[in-house]
mmCIF file of C-alpha atoms and ligand atoms in Angstrom:
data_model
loop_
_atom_site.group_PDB
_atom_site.id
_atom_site.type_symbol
_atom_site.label_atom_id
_atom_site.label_comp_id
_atom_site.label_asym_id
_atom_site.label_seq_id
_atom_site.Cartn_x
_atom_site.Cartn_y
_atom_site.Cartn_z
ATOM 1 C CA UNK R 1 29.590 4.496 -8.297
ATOM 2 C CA UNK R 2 32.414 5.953 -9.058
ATOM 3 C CA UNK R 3 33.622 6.492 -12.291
ATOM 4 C CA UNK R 4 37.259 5.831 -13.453
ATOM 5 C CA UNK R 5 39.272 7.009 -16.429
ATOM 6 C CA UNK R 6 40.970 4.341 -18.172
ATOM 7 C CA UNK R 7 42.715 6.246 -20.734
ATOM 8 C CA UNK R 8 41.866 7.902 -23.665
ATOM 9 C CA UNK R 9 41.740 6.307 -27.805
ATOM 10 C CA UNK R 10 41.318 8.059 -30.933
ATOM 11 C CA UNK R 11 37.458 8.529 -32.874
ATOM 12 C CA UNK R 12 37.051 8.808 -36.336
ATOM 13 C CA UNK R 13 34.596 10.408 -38.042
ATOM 14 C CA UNK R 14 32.836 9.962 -41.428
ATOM 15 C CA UNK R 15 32.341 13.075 -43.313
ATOM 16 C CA UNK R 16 28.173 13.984 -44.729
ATOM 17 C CA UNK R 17 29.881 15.404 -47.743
ATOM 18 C CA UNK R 18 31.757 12.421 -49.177
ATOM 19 C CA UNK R 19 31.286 9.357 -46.860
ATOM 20 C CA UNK R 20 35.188 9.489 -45.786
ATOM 21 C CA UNK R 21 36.047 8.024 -41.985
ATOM 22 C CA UNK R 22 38.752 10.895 -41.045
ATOM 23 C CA UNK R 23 40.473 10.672 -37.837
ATOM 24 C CA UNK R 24 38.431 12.285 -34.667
ATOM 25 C CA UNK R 25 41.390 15.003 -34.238
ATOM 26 C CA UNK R 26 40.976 15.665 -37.960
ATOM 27 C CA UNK R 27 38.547 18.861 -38.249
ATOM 28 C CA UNK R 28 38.352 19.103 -41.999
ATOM 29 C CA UNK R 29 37.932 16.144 -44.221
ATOM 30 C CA UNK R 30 40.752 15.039 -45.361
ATOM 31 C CA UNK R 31 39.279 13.927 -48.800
ATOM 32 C CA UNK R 32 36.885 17.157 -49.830
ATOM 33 C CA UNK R 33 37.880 19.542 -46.790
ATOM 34 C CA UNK R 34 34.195 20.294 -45.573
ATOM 35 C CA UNK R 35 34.541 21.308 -41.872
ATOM 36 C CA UNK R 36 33.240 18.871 -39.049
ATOM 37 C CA UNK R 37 29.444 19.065 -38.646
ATOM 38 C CA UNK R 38 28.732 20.185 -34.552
ATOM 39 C CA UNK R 39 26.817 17.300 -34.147
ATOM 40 C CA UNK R 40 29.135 14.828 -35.856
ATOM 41 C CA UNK R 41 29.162 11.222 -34.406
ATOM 42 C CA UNK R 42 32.335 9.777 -33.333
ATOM 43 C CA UNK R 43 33.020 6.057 -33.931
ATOM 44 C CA UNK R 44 35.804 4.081 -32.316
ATOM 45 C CA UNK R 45 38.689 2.755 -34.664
ATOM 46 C CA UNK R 46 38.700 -0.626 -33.148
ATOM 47 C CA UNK R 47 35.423 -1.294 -31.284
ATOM 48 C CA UNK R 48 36.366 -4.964 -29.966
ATOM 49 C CA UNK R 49 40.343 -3.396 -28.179
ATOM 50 C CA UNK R 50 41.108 0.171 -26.827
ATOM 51 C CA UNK R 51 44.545 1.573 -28.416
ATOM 52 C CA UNK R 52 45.420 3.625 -25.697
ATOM 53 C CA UNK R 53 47.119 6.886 -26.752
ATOM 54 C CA UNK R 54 50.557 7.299 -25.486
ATOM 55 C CA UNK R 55 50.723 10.918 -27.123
ATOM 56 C CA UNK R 56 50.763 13.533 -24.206
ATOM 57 C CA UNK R 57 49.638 16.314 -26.324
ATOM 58 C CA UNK R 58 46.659 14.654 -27.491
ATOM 59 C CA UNK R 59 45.710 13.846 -23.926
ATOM 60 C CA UNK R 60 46.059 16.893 -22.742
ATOM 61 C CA UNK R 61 44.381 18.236 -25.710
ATOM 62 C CA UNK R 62 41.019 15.649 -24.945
ATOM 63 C CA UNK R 63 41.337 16.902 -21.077
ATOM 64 C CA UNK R 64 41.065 20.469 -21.739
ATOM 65 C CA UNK R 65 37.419 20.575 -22.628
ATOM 66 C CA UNK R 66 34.976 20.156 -25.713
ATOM 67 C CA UNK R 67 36.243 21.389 -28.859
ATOM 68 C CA UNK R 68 34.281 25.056 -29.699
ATOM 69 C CA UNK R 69 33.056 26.188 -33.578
ATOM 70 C CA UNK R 70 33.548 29.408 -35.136
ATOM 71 C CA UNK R 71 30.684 31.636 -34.680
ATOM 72 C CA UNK R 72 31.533 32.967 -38.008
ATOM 73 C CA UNK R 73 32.904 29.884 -40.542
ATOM 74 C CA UNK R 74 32.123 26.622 -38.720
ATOM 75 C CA UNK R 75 35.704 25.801 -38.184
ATOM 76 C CA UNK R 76 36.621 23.685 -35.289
ATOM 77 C CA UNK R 77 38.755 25.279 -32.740
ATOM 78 C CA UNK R 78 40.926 23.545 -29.699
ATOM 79 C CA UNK R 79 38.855 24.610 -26.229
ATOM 80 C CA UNK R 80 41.536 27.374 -25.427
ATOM 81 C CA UNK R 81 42.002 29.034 -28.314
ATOM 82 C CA UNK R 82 40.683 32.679 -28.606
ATOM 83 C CA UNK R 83 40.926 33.564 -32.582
ATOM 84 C CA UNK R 84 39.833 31.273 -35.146
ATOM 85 C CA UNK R 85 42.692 29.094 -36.786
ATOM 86 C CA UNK R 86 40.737 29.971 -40.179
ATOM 87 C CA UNK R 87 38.957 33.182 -40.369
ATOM 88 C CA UNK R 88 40.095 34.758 -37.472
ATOM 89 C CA UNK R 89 36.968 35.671 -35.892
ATOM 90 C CA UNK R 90 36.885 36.077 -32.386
ATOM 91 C CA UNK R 91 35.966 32.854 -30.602
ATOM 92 C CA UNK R 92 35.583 34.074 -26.789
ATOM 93 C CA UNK R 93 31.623 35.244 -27.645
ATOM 94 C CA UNK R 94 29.458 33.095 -29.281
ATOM 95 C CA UNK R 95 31.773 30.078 -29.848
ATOM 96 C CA UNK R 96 29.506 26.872 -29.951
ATOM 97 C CA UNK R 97 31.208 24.488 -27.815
ATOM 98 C CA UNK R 98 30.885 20.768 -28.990
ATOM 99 C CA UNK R 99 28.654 18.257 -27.174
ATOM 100 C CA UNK R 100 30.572 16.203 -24.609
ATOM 101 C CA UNK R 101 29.519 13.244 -22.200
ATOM 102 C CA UNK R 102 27.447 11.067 -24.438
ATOM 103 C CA UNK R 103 28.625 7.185 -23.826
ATOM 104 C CA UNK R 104 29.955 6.172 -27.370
ATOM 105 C CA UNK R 105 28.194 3.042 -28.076
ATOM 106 C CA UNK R 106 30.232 0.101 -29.867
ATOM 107 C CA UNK R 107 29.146 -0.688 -33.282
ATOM 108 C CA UNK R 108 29.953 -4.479 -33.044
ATOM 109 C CA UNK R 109 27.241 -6.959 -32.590
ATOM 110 C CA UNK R 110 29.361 -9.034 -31.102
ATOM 111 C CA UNK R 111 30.744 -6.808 -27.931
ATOM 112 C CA UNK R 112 29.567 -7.609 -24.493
ATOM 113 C CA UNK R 113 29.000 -4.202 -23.496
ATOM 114 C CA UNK R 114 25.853 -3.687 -25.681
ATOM 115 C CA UNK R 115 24.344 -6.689 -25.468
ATOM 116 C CA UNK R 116 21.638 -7.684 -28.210
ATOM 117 C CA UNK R 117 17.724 -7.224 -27.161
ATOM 118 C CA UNK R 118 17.458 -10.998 -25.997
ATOM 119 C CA UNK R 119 15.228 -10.278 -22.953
ATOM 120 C CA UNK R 120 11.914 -11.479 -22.276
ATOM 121 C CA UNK R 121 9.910 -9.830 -24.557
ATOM 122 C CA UNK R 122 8.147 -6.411 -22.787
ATOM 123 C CA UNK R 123 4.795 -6.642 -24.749
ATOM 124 C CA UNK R 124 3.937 -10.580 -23.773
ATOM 125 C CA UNK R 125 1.148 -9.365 -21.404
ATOM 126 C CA UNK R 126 -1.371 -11.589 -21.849
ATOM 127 C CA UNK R 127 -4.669 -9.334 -22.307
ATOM 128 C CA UNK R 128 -6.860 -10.449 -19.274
ATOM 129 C CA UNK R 129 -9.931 -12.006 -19.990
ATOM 130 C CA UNK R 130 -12.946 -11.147 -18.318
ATOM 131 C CA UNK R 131 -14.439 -13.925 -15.969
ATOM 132 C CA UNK R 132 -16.707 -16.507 -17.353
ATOM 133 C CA UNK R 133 -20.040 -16.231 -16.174
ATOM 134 C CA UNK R 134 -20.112 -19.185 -14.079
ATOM 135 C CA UNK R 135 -17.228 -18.260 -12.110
ATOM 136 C CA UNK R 136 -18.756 -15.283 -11.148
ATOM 137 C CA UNK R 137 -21.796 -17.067 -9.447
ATOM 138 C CA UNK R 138 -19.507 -19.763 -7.985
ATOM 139 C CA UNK R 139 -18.067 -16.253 -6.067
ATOM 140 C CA UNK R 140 -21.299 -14.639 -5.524
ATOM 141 C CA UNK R 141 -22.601 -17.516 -4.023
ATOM 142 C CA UNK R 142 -18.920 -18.012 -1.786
ATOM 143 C CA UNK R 143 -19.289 -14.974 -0.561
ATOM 144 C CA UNK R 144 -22.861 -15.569 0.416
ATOM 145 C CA UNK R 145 -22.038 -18.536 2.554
ATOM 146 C CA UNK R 146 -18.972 -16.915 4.070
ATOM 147 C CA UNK R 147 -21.780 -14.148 5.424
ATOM 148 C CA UNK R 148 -24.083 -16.736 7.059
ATOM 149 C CA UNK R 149 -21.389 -18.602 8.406
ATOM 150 C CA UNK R 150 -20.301 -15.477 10.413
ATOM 151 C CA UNK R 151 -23.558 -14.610 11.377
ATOM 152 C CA UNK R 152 -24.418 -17.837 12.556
ATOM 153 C CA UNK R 153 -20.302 -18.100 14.284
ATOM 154 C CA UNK R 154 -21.395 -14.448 16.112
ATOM 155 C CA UNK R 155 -24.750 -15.453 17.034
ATOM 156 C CA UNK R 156 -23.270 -18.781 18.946
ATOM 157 C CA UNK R 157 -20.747 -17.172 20.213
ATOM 158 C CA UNK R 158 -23.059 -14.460 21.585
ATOM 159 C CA UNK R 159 -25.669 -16.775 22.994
ATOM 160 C CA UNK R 160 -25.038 -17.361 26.586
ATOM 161 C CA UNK R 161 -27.232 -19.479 29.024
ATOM 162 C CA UNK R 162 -27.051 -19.465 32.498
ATOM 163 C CA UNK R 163 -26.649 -22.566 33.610
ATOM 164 C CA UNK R 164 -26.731 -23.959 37.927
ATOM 165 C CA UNK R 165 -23.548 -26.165 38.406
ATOM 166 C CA UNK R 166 -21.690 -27.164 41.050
ATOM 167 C CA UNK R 167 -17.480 -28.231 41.048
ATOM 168 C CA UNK R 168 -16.445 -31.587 40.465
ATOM 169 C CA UNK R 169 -13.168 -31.432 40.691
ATOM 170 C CA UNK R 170 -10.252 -28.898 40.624
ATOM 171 C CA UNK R 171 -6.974 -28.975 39.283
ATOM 172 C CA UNK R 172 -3.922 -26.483 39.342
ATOM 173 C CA UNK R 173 -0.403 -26.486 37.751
ATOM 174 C CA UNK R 174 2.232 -23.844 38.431
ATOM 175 C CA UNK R 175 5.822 -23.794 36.843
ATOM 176 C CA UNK R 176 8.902 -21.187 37.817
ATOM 177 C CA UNK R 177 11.932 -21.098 35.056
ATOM 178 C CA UNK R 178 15.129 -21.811 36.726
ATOM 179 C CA UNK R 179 18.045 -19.507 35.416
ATOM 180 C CA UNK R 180 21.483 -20.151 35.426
ATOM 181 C CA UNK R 181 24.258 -17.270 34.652
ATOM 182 C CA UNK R 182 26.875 -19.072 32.320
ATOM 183 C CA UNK R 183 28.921 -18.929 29.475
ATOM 184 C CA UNK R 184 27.127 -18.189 26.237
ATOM 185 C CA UNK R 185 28.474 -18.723 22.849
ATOM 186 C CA UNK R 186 27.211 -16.317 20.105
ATOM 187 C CA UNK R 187 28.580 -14.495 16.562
ATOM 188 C CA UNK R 188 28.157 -11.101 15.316
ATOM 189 C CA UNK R 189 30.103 -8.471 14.034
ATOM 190 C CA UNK R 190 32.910 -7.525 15.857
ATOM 191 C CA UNK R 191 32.137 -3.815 16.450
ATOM 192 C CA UNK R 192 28.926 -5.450 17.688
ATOM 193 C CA UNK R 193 30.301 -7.247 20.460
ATOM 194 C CA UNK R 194 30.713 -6.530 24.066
ATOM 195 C CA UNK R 195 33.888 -5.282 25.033
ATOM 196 C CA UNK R 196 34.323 -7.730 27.939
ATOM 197 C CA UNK R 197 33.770 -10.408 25.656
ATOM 198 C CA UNK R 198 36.177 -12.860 24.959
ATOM 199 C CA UNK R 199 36.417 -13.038 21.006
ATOM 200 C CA UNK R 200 37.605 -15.618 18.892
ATOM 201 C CA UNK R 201 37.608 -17.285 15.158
ATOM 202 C CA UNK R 202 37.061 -14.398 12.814
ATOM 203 C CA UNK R 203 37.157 -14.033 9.862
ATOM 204 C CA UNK R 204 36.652 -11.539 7.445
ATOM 205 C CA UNK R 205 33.201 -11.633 5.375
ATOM 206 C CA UNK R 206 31.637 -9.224 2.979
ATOM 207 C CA UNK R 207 29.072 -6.599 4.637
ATOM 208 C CA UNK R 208 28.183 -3.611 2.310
ATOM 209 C CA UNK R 209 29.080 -2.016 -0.663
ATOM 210 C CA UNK R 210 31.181 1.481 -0.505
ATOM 211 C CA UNK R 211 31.994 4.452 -2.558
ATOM 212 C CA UNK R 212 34.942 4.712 -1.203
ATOM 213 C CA UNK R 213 37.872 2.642 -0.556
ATOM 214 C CA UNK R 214 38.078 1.381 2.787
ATOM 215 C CA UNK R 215 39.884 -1.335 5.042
ATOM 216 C CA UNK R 216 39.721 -4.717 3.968
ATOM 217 C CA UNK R 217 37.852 -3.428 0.767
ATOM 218 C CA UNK R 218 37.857 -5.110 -2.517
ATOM 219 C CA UNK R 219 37.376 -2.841 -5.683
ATOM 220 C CA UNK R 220 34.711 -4.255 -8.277
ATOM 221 C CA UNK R 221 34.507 -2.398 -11.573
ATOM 222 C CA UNK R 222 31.946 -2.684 -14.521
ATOM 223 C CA UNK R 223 33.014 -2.837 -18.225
ATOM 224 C CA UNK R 224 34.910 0.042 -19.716
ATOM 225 C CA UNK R 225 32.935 2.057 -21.837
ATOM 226 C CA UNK R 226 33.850 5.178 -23.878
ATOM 227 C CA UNK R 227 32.868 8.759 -23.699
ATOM 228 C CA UNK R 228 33.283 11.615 -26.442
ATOM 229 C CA UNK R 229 35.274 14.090 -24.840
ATOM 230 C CA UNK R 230 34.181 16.504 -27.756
ATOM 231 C CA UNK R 231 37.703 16.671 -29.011
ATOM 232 C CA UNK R 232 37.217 13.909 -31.400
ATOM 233 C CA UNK R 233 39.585 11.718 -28.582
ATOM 234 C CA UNK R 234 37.465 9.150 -26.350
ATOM 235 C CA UNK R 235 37.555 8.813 -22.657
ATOM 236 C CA UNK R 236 37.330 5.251 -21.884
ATOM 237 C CA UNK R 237 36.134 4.995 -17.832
ATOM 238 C CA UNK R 238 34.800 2.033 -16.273
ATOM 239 C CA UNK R 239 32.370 2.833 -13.573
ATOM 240 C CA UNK R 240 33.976 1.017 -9.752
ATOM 241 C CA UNK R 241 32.972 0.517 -6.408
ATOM 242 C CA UNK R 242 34.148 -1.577 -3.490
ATOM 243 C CA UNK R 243 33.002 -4.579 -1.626
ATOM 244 C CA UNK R 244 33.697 -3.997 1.992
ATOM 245 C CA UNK R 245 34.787 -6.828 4.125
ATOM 246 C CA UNK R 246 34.863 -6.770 8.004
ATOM 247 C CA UNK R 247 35.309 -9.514 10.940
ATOM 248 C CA UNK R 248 32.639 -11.819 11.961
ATOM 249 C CA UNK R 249 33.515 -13.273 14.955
ATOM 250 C CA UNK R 250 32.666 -15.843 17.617
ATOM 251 C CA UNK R 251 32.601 -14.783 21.061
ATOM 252 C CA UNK R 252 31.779 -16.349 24.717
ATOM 253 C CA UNK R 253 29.122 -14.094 27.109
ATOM 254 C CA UNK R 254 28.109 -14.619 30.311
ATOM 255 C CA UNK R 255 23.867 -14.367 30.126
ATOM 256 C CA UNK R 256 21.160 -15.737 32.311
ATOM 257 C CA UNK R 257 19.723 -18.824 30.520
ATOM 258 C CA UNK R 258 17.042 -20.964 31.284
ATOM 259 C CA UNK R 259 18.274 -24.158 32.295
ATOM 260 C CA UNK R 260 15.203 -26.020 33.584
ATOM 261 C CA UNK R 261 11.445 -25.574 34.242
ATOM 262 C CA UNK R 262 10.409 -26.471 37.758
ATOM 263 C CA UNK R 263 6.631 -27.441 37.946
ATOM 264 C CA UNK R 264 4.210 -28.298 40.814
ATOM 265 C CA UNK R 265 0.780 -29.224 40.321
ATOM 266 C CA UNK R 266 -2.547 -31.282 42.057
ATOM 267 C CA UNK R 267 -5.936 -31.546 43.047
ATOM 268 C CA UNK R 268 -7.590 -29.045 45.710
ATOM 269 C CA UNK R 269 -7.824 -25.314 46.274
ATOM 270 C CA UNK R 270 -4.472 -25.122 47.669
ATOM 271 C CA UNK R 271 -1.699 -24.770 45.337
ATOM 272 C CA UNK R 272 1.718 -24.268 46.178
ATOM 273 C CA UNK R 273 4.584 -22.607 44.149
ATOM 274 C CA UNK R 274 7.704 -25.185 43.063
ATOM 275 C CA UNK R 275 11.117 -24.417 44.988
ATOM 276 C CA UNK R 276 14.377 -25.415 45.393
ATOM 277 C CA UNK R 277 17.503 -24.474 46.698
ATOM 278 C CA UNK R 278 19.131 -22.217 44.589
ATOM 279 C CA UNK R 279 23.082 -22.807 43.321
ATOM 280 C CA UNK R 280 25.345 -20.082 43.123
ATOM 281 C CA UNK R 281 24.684 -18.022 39.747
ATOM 282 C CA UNK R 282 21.514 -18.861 39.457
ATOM 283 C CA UNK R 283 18.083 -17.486 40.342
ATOM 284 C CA UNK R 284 14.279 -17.798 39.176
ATOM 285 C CA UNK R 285 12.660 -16.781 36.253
ATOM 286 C CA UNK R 286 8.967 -16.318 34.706
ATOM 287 C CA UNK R 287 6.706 -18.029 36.129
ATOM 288 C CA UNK R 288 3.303 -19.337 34.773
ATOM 289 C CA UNK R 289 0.176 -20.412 36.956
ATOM 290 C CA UNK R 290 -3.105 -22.565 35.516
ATOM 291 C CA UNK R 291 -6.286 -23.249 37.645
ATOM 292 C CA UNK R 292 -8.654 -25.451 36.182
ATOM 293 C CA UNK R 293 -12.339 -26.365 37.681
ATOM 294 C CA UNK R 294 -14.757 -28.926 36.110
ATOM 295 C CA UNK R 295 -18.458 -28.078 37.165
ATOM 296 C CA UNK R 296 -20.831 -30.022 36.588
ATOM 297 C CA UNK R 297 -24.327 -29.356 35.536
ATOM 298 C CA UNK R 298 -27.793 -31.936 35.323
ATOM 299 C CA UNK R 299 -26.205 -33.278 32.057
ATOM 300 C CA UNK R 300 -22.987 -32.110 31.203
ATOM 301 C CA UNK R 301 -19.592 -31.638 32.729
ATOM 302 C CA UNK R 302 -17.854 -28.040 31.544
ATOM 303 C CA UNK R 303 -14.481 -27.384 32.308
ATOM 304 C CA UNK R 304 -13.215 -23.545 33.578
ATOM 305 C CA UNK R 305 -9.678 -22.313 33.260
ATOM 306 C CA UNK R 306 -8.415 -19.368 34.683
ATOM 307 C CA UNK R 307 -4.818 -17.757 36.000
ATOM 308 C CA UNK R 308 -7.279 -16.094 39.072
ATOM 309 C CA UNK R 309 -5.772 -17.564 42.033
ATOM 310 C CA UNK R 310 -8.169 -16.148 44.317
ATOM 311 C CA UNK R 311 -11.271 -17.235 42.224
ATOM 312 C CA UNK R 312 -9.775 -20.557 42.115
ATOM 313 C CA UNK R 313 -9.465 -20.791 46.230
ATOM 314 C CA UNK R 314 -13.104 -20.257 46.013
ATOM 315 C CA UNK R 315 -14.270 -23.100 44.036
ATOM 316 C CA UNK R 316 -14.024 -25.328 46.946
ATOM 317 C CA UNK R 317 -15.237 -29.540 45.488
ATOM 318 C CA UNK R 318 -18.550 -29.665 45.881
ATOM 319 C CA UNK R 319 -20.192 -25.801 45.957
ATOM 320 C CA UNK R 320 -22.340 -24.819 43.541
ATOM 321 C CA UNK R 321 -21.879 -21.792 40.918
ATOM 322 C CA UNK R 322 -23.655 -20.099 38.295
ATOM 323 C CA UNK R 323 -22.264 -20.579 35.184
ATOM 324 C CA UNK R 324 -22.404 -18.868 31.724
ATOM 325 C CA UNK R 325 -22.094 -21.070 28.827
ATOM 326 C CA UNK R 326 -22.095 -19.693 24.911
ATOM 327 C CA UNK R 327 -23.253 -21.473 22.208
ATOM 328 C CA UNK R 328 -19.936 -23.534 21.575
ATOM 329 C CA UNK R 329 -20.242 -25.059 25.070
ATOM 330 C CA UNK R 330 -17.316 -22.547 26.361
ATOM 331 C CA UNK R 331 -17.752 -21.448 29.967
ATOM 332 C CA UNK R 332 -17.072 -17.676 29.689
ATOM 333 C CA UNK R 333 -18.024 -16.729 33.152
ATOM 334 C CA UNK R 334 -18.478 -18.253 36.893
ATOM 335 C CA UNK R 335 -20.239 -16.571 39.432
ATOM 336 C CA UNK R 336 -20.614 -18.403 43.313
ATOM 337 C CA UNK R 337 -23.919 -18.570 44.506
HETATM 338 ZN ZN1 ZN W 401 34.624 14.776 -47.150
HETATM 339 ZN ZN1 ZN W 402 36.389 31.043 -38.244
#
């Protein structure tokens, strides 16, 4: 996100020595003189509105850079100067410059910035308590059963017989899409849509968030906050970014659709595929085919289905077949004999 400068306000300070709030700029306290402390905090005058300072000089002064200490008496110097306003000393080697970039957080309880700890509690975890004994068994013994079950499900499944049957009756069923190329309506984005398309209705919706400004963007910023500049002036910024909006439109295509499903079926080994006379713009799609043979065996009837044309052909009313039946009475596999 990017951060924006607001303007800046004046600090104030409250001095170790003799509890006096002296004005950030201020670098000696104006009640017992004791210099700054480097790691004094800075307070804003008004924490519920921002004064903005109109003075040009003072701005200036809070965009040059932190504030730096004499190595030699403490005194607080402007960033640029070279010689100490007090002693003299030379302040271009081992001037401490002052902290800068901390947020400066508002002292009133009442400011929406700093809201007051009024979320969930973080330490309600409720301590888990082992299982009780009996649930324990009631798994065990779930588990258990699941086993057997899927022994037993594997061991049908896997137990084939072999069974002499002959066909009853035969049945087939075959079905060809029929496609028609015609107008489509659909919606997307419009740098999504095909250029011969013919667009219309749109309207501008939000898509994705953005550093930067760009078209049809609307900037969102979060509350203004205040930063110590180290000068004793604060830099209030509110941190932006921007919602951007582009055009979601409706447009016609021309696509092939399925516009009916053609389907043949009967009795008998012969099966024939469903047809008609095609229209202009339009033309045949998937097609499915089902074969299904009932054989039947000294007791029981067992159906057979199968997309195998060919095997199908074969199973002519009335021959007989070896069959292979699992334990679920599912034919799995025919064989002619
Ligand atoms: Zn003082
Ligand atoms: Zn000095």
């Amino acid at each position: 996100m990017a951060r924006k400068v607001l303007g800046y306000i004046e600090l104030v300070w409250t001095c170790d020595s003799c509890g006096t709030r002296n004005p950030g700029a201020i670098r000696s306290c104006t009640s017992c003189g004791a210099p700054q402390p480097i790691d004094v905090k800075f307070d804003r005058v008004d924490p519920t509105t921002f004064n903005f300072i109109k003075d040009e000089a003072l701005i200036r002064m809070a965009k040059s850079g932190p504030d730096k200490h004499c190595p030699y008496c403490g005194t607080r110097n402007l960033a640029e100067t070279q010689i100490c306003v007090e002693c003299g000393g030379d302040l271009t080697v081992g001037a401490t410059s002052r902290p800068a970039g901390a947020v400066i957080e508002d002292q009133s309880a009442s400011s929406p910035a700093t809201p007051t700890i009024q979320s969930a509690p973080a330490s309600q975890a409720i301590p888990r308590r082992p299982l009780p004994k009996w649930a324990l068994i009631v798994i065990i013994i779930m588990l258990l059963a699941s086993c057997v079950f899927g022994v037993m499900y594997f061991t049908r499944m896997s137990q084939t017989d072999q069974l002499d049957a002959t066909v009853s009756e035969v049945y087939w069923q075959r079905q060809v899409a029929l496609e028609a190329y015609q107008v489509v309506r659909a919606s997307d984005w419009e740098a999504n849509i095909p250029s011969n398309a013919q667009t219309y209705n749109c309207q501008l919706r939000y898509r994705y968030d953005s550093e930067t400004p760009r078209q049809n963007s609307e900037e969102v910023c979060g509350t203004p906050y205040t930063i110590d500049t180290g000068t004793g002036v604060g830099e209030v910024v509110h941190d932006c970014y921007y919602k951007v909006y582009e055009d979601y439109c409706s447009y016609d295509t021309m696509q092939w659709v399925v516009v009916n499903t053609l389907q043949e079926d009967g009795y008998g080994t012969n099966a024939i595929w469903p047809s008609t006379s095609l229209g202009t713009d339009q033309r045949f799609g998937d097609s499915t085919e089902r074969y299904s043979i009932t054989f039947s065996t000294s007791g029981e009837d067992y159906q057979f289905t199968t997309t195998d044309y060919d095997l199908f052909q074969q199973a002519v009313p009335g021959s007989d077949w070896v069959i292979e039946v699992n334990g679920f009475g599912d034919v799995t596999g025919i064989n002619p004999e």
